[in-house]
Coordinates of C-alpha atoms and ligand atoms in Angstrom, one line a residue:
X1009 CA -2.4 18.6 7.9
X1010 CA 0.6 16.2 7.2
X1011 CA 2.0 13.7 9.2
X1012 CA 5.5 15.7 9.1
X1013 CA 3.5 18.5 10.8
X1014 CA 2.6 16.6 14.0
X1015 CA 5.3 14.0 14.2
X1016 CA 5.2 10.2 15.1
X1017 CA 4.3 10.6 18.8
X1018 CA 1.4 12.9 18.3
X1019 CA 0.1 10.6 15.5
X1020 CA 0.4 7.5 17.9
X1021 CA -1.6 9.4 20.4
X1022 CA -4.4 9.9 18.1
X1023 CA -4.2 6.4 17.0
X1024 CA -4.5 5.4 20.7
X1025 CA -7.5 7.6 21.0
X1026 CA -9.1 5.7 18.0
X1027 CA -8.1 2.0 19.0
X1028 CA -9.1 2.9 22.7
X1029 CA -6.8 3.8 25.5
X1030 CA -8.0 1.0 27.7
X1031 CA -6.3 -2.3 27.8
X1032 CA -9.3 -4.8 26.4
X1033 CA -10.0 -7.9 28.2
X1034 CA -7.2 -10.4 28.2
X1035 CA -4.6 -7.4 27.5
X1036 CA -2.5 -6.5 30.7
X1037 CA -0.6 -3.7 28.8
X1038 CA -2.0 -2.1 25.7
X1039 CA -0.6 0.7 23.5
X1040 CA 1.7 3.0 25.1
X1041 CA 4.6 0.6 26.6
X1042 CA 7.4 -1.0 24.5
X1043 CA 5.4 -4.0 23.9
X1044 CA 1.7 -5.2 24.7
X1045 CA 1.1 -8.0 27.1
X1046 CA -1.7 -10.5 26.4
X1047 CA -3.1 -13.1 29.1
X1048 CA -4.6 -15.6 26.7
X1049 CA -8.0 -17.2 27.9
X1050 CA -7.7 -20.3 29.7
X1051 CA -6.1 -23.1 27.7
X1052 CA -6.4 -21.2 24.4
X1053 CA -4.0 -21.7 21.7
X1054 CA -2.8 -18.6 20.0
X1055 CA -3.4 -18.5 16.2
X1056 CA -1.2 -16.0 14.5
X1057 CA -1.1 -14.3 11.2
X1058 CA 0.3 -11.5 9.3
X1059 CA -0.6 -9.6 6.0
X1060 CA 0.7 -6.7 4.2
X1061 CA -1.2 -4.5 1.7
X1062 CA 1.0 -2.0 -0.4
X1063 CA -0.1 1.0 -2.4
X1064 CA -0.2 0.2 -6.2
X1065 CA 0.3 -3.5 -5.7
X1066 CA -2.8 -4.2 -3.5
X1067 CA -4.9 -1.0 -3.6
X1068 CA -5.1 2.3 -5.3
X1069 CA -6.0 5.2 -3.2
X1070 CA -8.2 6.8 -5.9
X1071 CA -10.3 3.7 -5.8
X1072 CA -10.9 3.1 -2.1
X1073 CA -11.7 5.3 0.6
X1074 CA -9.6 5.3 3.7
X1075 CA -12.1 4.0 6.1
X1076 CA -12.9 1.2 3.7
X1077 CA -9.4 0.5 3.2
X1078 CA -8.9 0.1 7.1
X1079 CA -11.5 -2.3 7.1
X1080 CA -10.4 -4.5 4.1
X1081 CA -6.6 -4.5 5.6
X1082 CA -8.2 -5.9 8.9
X1083 CA -10.7 -7.9 7.0
X1084 CA -7.9 -10.1 5.1
X1085 CA -6.4 -11.1 8.5
X1086 CA -9.6 -11.9 10.1
X1087 CA -10.5 -14.2 7.2
X1088 CA -7.1 -16.0 7.8
X1089 CA -7.8 -16.5 11.3
X1090 CA -11.5 -17.5 10.7
X1091 CA -10.2 -20.1 8.0
X1092 CA -8.1 -21.6 11.0
X1093 CA -11.5 -21.7 13.1
X1094 CA -10.3 -19.4 15.7
X1095 CA -11.6 -16.3 17.4
X1096 CA -9.7 -13.0 16.3
X1097 CA -8.8 -11.0 19.5
X1098 CA -5.5 -8.7 19.1
X1099 CA -3.9 -6.8 16.0
X1100 CA -0.7 -5.0 15.7
X1101 CA -0.6 -2.3 13.0
X1102 CA 2.4 -1.3 11.0
X1103 CA 2.0 1.8 9.0
X1104 CA 4.5 2.7 6.3
X1105 CA 3.6 6.5 5.4
X1106 CA 5.1 9.2 3.3
X1107 CA 6.1 12.2 5.4
X1108 CA 3.5 14.1 3.6
X1109 CA 0.7 11.7 4.1
X1110 CA -2.6 13.4 5.2
X1111 CA -3.4 12.9 8.9
X1112 CA -7.0 12.7 8.5
X1113 CA -6.6 10.0 5.9
X1114 CA -4.6 7.8 8.4
X1115 CA -7.0 8.5 11.0
X1116 CA -10.0 7.4 8.8
X1117 CA -8.0 4.3 8.0
X1118 CA -7.6 3.6 11.6
X1119 CA -11.3 4.2 12.2
X1120 CA -12.3 1.7 9.7
X1121 CA -10.0 -0.7 11.1
X1122 CA -11.2 -0.2 14.8
X1123 CA -14.9 -0.5 13.4
X1124 CA -14.5 -3.8 11.7
X1125 CA -12.4 -5.0 14.7
X1126 CA -15.1 -4.4 17.2
X1127 CA -17.5 -6.3 14.9
X1128 CA -15.3 -9.2 15.6
X1129 CA -14.2 -8.6 19.1
X1130 CA -10.8 -7.6 17.9
X1131 CA -8.5 -4.9 19.2
X1132 CA -5.5 -3.1 17.8
X1133 CA -3.2 -3.2 20.9
X1134 CA 0.0 -1.9 19.2
X1135 CA 2.3 -1.4 16.2
X1136 CA 4.7 0.9 14.6
X1137 CA 4.8 3.8 12.3
X1138 CA 7.7 4.3 9.8
X1139 CA 8.4 6.5 7.1
X1140 CA 8.0 5.1 3.5
X1141 CA 9.6 7.0 0.7
X1142 CA 6.4 6.6 -1.7
X1143 CA 3.9 3.9 -1.1
X1144 CA 1.4 3.7 1.7
X1145 CA 1.8 0.1 3.4
X1146 CA -0.5 -1.4 5.9
X1147 CA 0.7 -4.4 7.6
X1148 CA -1.6 -6.0 10.4
X1149 CA -0.6 -9.0 12.5
X1150 CA -3.6 -10.8 14.0
X1151 CA -3.6 -13.0 17.1
X1152 CA -6.8 -15.1 17.5
X1153 CA -7.7 -17.8 20.2
X1154 CA -8.6 -21.4 19.6
X1155 CA -10.3 -23.0 22.3
X1156 CA -11.4 -26.0 20.3
X1157 CA -9.6 -27.5 17.5
X1158 CA -8.0 -25.6 14.7
X1159 CA -9.0 -26.2 10.9
X1160 CA -6.1 -26.7 8.8
X1161 CA -5.4 -27.1 5.1
X1162 CA -4.1 -30.7 5.6
X1163 CA -6.9 -32.9 6.7
X1164 CA -8.8 -33.6 3.5
X1165 CA -9.5 -37.1 2.6
X1166 CA -10.6 -39.0 -0.8
X1167 CA -14.2 -39.0 -0.6
X1168 CA -14.8 -35.9 1.2
X1169 CA -17.1 -33.2 -0.1
X1170 CA -15.7 -29.7 -1.1
X1171 CA -17.8 -27.0 0.3
X1172 CA -17.9 -23.1 -0.1
X1173 CA -19.7 -20.5 1.9
X1174 CA -21.7 -17.8 0.2
X1175 CA -21.0 -16.9 -3.2
X1176 CA -18.0 -16.4 -5.5
X1177 CA -16.7 -13.8 -8.1
X1178 CA -18.5 -11.0 -6.4
X1179 CA -15.2 -9.3 -5.4
X1180 CA -13.5 -9.4 -9.0
X1181 CA -16.8 -8.4 -10.3
X1182 CA -16.5 -5.3 -7.8
X1183 CA -13.1 -4.7 -8.9
X1184 CA -14.1 -4.2 -12.4
X1185 CA -16.8 -1.8 -11.4
X1186 CA -14.6 0.1 -9.2
X1187 CA -12.2 0.4 -12.1
X1188 CA -15.0 2.1 -14.2
X1189 CA -17.7 3.5 -12.1
X1190 CA -19.3 5.8 -14.4
X1191 CA -19.8 3.1 -17.1
X1192 CA -21.0 0.7 -14.6
X1193 CA -23.9 3.2 -14.2
X1194 CA -25.7 1.1 -16.6
X1195 CA -26.0 -1.8 -14.2
X1196 CA -28.9 -1.9 -11.4
X1197 CA -27.7 0.1 -8.6
X1198 CA -28.5 -2.6 -6.1
X1199 CA -26.0 -5.0 -8.2
X1200 CA -23.6 -2.3 -8.4
X1201 CA -23.5 -1.4 -4.6
X1202 CA -23.7 -5.2 -3.7
X1203 CA -20.5 -5.9 -5.6
X1204 CA -18.6 -2.7 -4.7
X1205 CA -19.2 -3.8 -1.1
X1206 CA -17.9 -7.2 -1.9
X1207 CA -14.6 -5.6 -3.2
X1208 CA -14.1 -3.0 -0.8
X1209 CA -15.7 -4.3 2.4
X1210 CA -15.7 -8.0 2.5
X1211 CA -17.2 -9.8 5.5
X1212 CA -14.8 -12.3 6.8
X1213 CA -16.5 -15.6 7.9
X1214 CA -15.4 -15.7 11.5
X1215 CA -18.6 -17.0 12.8
X1216 CA -18.6 -19.9 10.3
X1217 CA -15.0 -20.7 10.7
X1218 CA -15.6 -20.9 14.6
X1219 CA -18.8 -23.1 14.2
X1220 CA -16.9 -25.6 12.0
X1221 CA -14.1 -25.9 14.4
X1222 CA -16.2 -26.0 17.4
X1223 CA -18.3 -28.9 16.0
X1224 CA -15.5 -30.5 14.5
X1225 CA -17.3 -30.5 11.2
X1226 CA -14.6 -29.6 8.7
X1227 CA -11.8 -32.1 7.8
X1228 CA -9.7 -29.1 6.0
X1229 CA -10.4 -25.2 5.5
X1230 CA -8.8 -22.4 3.8
X1231 CA -10.2 -18.9 3.1
X1232 CA -10.7 -18.0 -0.6
X1233 CA -8.2 -15.1 -1.2
X1234 CA -6.6 -16.2 -4.5
X1235 CA -9.4 -17.8 -6.3
X1236 CA -11.3 -21.1 -5.6
X1237 CA -9.1 -23.1 -8.1
X1238 CA -5.8 -21.9 -6.7
X1239 CA -6.9 -22.3 -3.0
X1240 CA -8.6 -25.6 -3.7
X1241 CA -5.1 -26.7 -4.9
X1242 CA -3.3 -25.5 -1.8
X1243 CA -5.8 -28.0 0.3
X1244 CA -5.1 -30.7 -2.3
X1245 CA -1.3 -30.1 -1.9
X1246 CA -1.2 -29.9 1.9
X1247 CA -3.6 -32.9 2.3
X1248 CA -1.7 -35.1 -0.5
X1249 CA -5.0 -35.6 -2.5
X1250 CA -6.5 -34.4 -5.7
X1251 CA -10.1 -33.1 -6.1
X1252 CA -12.7 -32.9 -8.9
X1253 CA -14.6 -29.6 -9.2
X1254 CA -17.9 -29.0 -11.0
X1255 CA -17.6 -25.4 -12.6
X1256 CA -21.5 -25.4 -12.9
X1257 CA -22.0 -26.0 -9.3
X1258 CA -20.1 -22.9 -8.2
X1259 CA -22.4 -20.5 -6.4
X1260 CA -22.6 -17.3 -8.4
X1261 CA -24.8 -14.2 -7.3
X1262 CA -27.1 -12.8 -10.0
X1263 CA -25.5 -9.4 -9.5
X1264 CA -22.1 -11.1 -10.3
X1265 CA -23.5 -12.5 -13.5
X1266 CA -25.0 -9.4 -14.6
X1267 CA -21.5 -7.6 -13.8
X1268 CA -19.5 -10.1 -15.6
X1269 CA -21.7 -9.9 -18.8
X1270 CA -21.3 -6.0 -18.6
X1271 CA -17.4 -6.8 -18.4
X1272 CA -17.2 -9.0 -21.1
X1273 CA -16.2 -11.7 -18.8
X1274 CA -17.3 -15.1 -17.7
X1275 CA -18.7 -15.1 -14.3
X1276 CA -17.4 -18.7 -13.7
X1277 CA -14.0 -17.5 -14.6
X1278 CA -14.3 -14.6 -12.0
X1279 CA -15.4 -17.3 -9.5
X1280 CA -12.7 -19.5 -10.3
X1281 CA -9.8 -17.2 -10.4
X1282 CA -11.2 -14.0 -9.1
X1283 CA -9.2 -13.4 -5.6
X1284 CA -10.4 -11.9 -2.4
X1285 CA -13.9 -13.2 -2.0
X1286 CA -13.0 -14.2 1.6
X1287 CA -15.6 -17.1 1.6
X1288 CA -14.5 -20.5 3.4
X1289 CA -13.7 -23.2 1.2
X1290 CA -13.6 -26.5 3.3
X1291 CA -13.9 -30.2 3.1
X1292 CA -16.2 -32.2 5.2
X1293 CA -17.3 -36.5 5.0
X1294 CA -20.5 -36.8 3.4
X1295 CA -21.8 -38.1 6.5
X1296 CA -21.6 -34.7 8.1
X1297 CA -22.9 -32.7 5.0
X1298 CA -26.4 -32.1 6.6
X1299 CA -24.9 -30.9 9.9
X1300 CA -22.5 -28.4 8.1
X1301 CA -25.6 -27.0 6.5
X1302 CA -27.6 -26.9 9.9
X1303 CA -24.5 -25.6 12.0
X1304 CA -23.9 -22.6 9.5
X1305 CA -27.6 -21.4 9.0
X1306 CA -28.2 -18.7 7.8
X1307 CA -25.0 -18.8 5.8
X1308 CA -25.5 -20.6 2.4
X1309 CA -23.3 -23.5 1.8
X1310 CA -22.8 -25.3 -1.7
X1311 CA -21.0 -28.2 -2.4
X1312 CA -18.7 -27.8 -5.7
X1313 CA -16.9 -31.0 -5.8
X1314 CA -15.1 -34.0 -4.1
X1315 CA -11.8 -34.9 -2.8
X1316 CA -10.0 -37.8 -4.8
X1317 CA -7.0 -40.1 -4.1
X1318 CA -5.1 -39.0 -7.3
X1319 CA -3.4 -35.7 -6.9
X1320 CA -4.3 -32.7 -9.3
X1321 CA -7.5 -30.8 -9.9
X1322 CA -9.9 -32.0 -12.3
X1323 CA -13.0 -30.3 -13.6
X1324 CA -16.0 -32.5 -14.1
X1325 CA -19.5 -31.9 -15.6
X1326 CA -20.8 -30.5 -18.8
X1327 CA -18.8 -27.3 -18.6
X1328 CA -15.5 -28.9 -17.7
X1329 CA -13.6 -28.7 -20.9
X1330 CA -14.7 -25.1 -21.5
X1331 CA -12.7 -24.0 -18.2
X1332 CA -10.0 -26.6 -18.2
X1333 CA -7.5 -23.9 -20.1
X1334 CA -8.3 -21.2 -17.6
X1335 CA -7.3 -23.0 -14.4
X1336 CA -4.8 -20.8 -13.1
X1337 CA -4.8 -18.3 -10.1
X1338 CA -3.1 -15.1 -9.3
X1339 CA 0.4 -15.5 -8.4
X1340 CA 2.2 -12.3 -7.2
X1341 CA 5.5 -13.0 -8.9
X1342 CA 4.1 -14.4 -12.2
X1343 CA 2.6 -12.2 -14.8
X1344 CA -1.2 -13.2 -15.4
X1345 CA -1.3 -15.4 -18.4
X1346 CA -4.4 -14.1 -19.6
X1347 CA -5.9 -17.7 -20.2
Ligands
ADP1758 P1 9.1 2.0 20.0 O1 10.1 3.2 19.9 O2 9.6 1.1 21.4 O3 9.0 1.2 18.8 P2 6.9 3.3 19.5 O4 7.0 4.7 19.8 O5 7.0 2.9 17.9 O6 7.6 2.7 20.5 O7 5.4 2.9 19.8 C1 4.8 3.5 21.2 C2 3.6 2.7 21.5 O8 2.5 2.9 20.5 C3 3.8 1.2 21.3 O9 3.0 0.5 22.4 C4 3.3 0.6 20.0 O10 2.6 -0.5 20.3 C5 2.3 1.8 19.8 N1 2.2 2.2 18.5 C6 3.1 2.6 17.5 N2 2.5 2.7 16.4 C7 1.3 2.1 16.1 C8 0.5 1.8 15.3 N3 0.4 2.1 14.0 N4 -0.9 1.3 15.7 C9 -1.1 1.1 17.3 N5 -0.2 1.3 18.0 C10 0.9 1.9 17.7
MG1759 MG1 8.3 2.0 17.0

């Protein structure tokens, strides 16, 4: 069945069935009226973000199942709200669909989104559907609530430590596997599956962002969507500082190292430049380092460098020279320079 066979209003009814016809807590009016009405909790500040995924730019439909695509689209937004230290709550979904788009596909996508939303107390409360001439587009606007302080990119001070959650480069490695799944059969199954999940179904660090904000432990934070080097630069620019980064300190999973070797790539380069890991990158005072580790248990955290007064990103340690040339991150309007 195609979208043009059932029409926009029938499709909205079906989406409503998936996202829930009832208005979730805090929502006075949900899907069905001209607009949704939200009653924010107490004195919560609203944290708002939006993100678009376009077919053939951000994803290929032949490489990702619709359910995972729905999860991934929402995950990118959840991760932005997490990096602000807020609790994600409400989402609006704008779909650009070809008139011959498969209805089952669209509903699977919605189910994935509803599923991941439920894992993070987030409901889809409205949106829009528009015809798109060719590419499928998924645009989500997410509203979060910050009851405590928020985490911004601009509070890093010289002397602060630079910390990352989890490990890096896994999503880029997973993308390499997704591009060539049959050849990747030579990798251990466990590694393959873990990395594909990192790429197609990343876990936004919502819990960690909330804990850091609640306990006032981070001076600045960002989520890693463009690669460690690029996102660290964003913190530096917004904070008016520089940074030193030790490439050998970057946490990289064993599976990522195996896949990097198989791809003929350097795992550290994947970690520095590979996007979409959706880990948190944040700074804290050295005095708070132990408290950060304790607060985020069981999530691993690793110190990868320090904030400097002089602007610019400087690599340090024995591997500094090897990676100096490769320090650039993906920019949508610049051709990748290939290092
Ligand atoms: P309008 O003509 O006022 O734009 P619509 O017919 O587009 O209204 O939408 C009707 C209702 O369905 C609205 O509450 C809207 O938020 C909701 N809605 C439309 N598209 C979506 C979608 N893709 N996901 C969730 N809700 C949607
Ligand atoms: Mg509309």
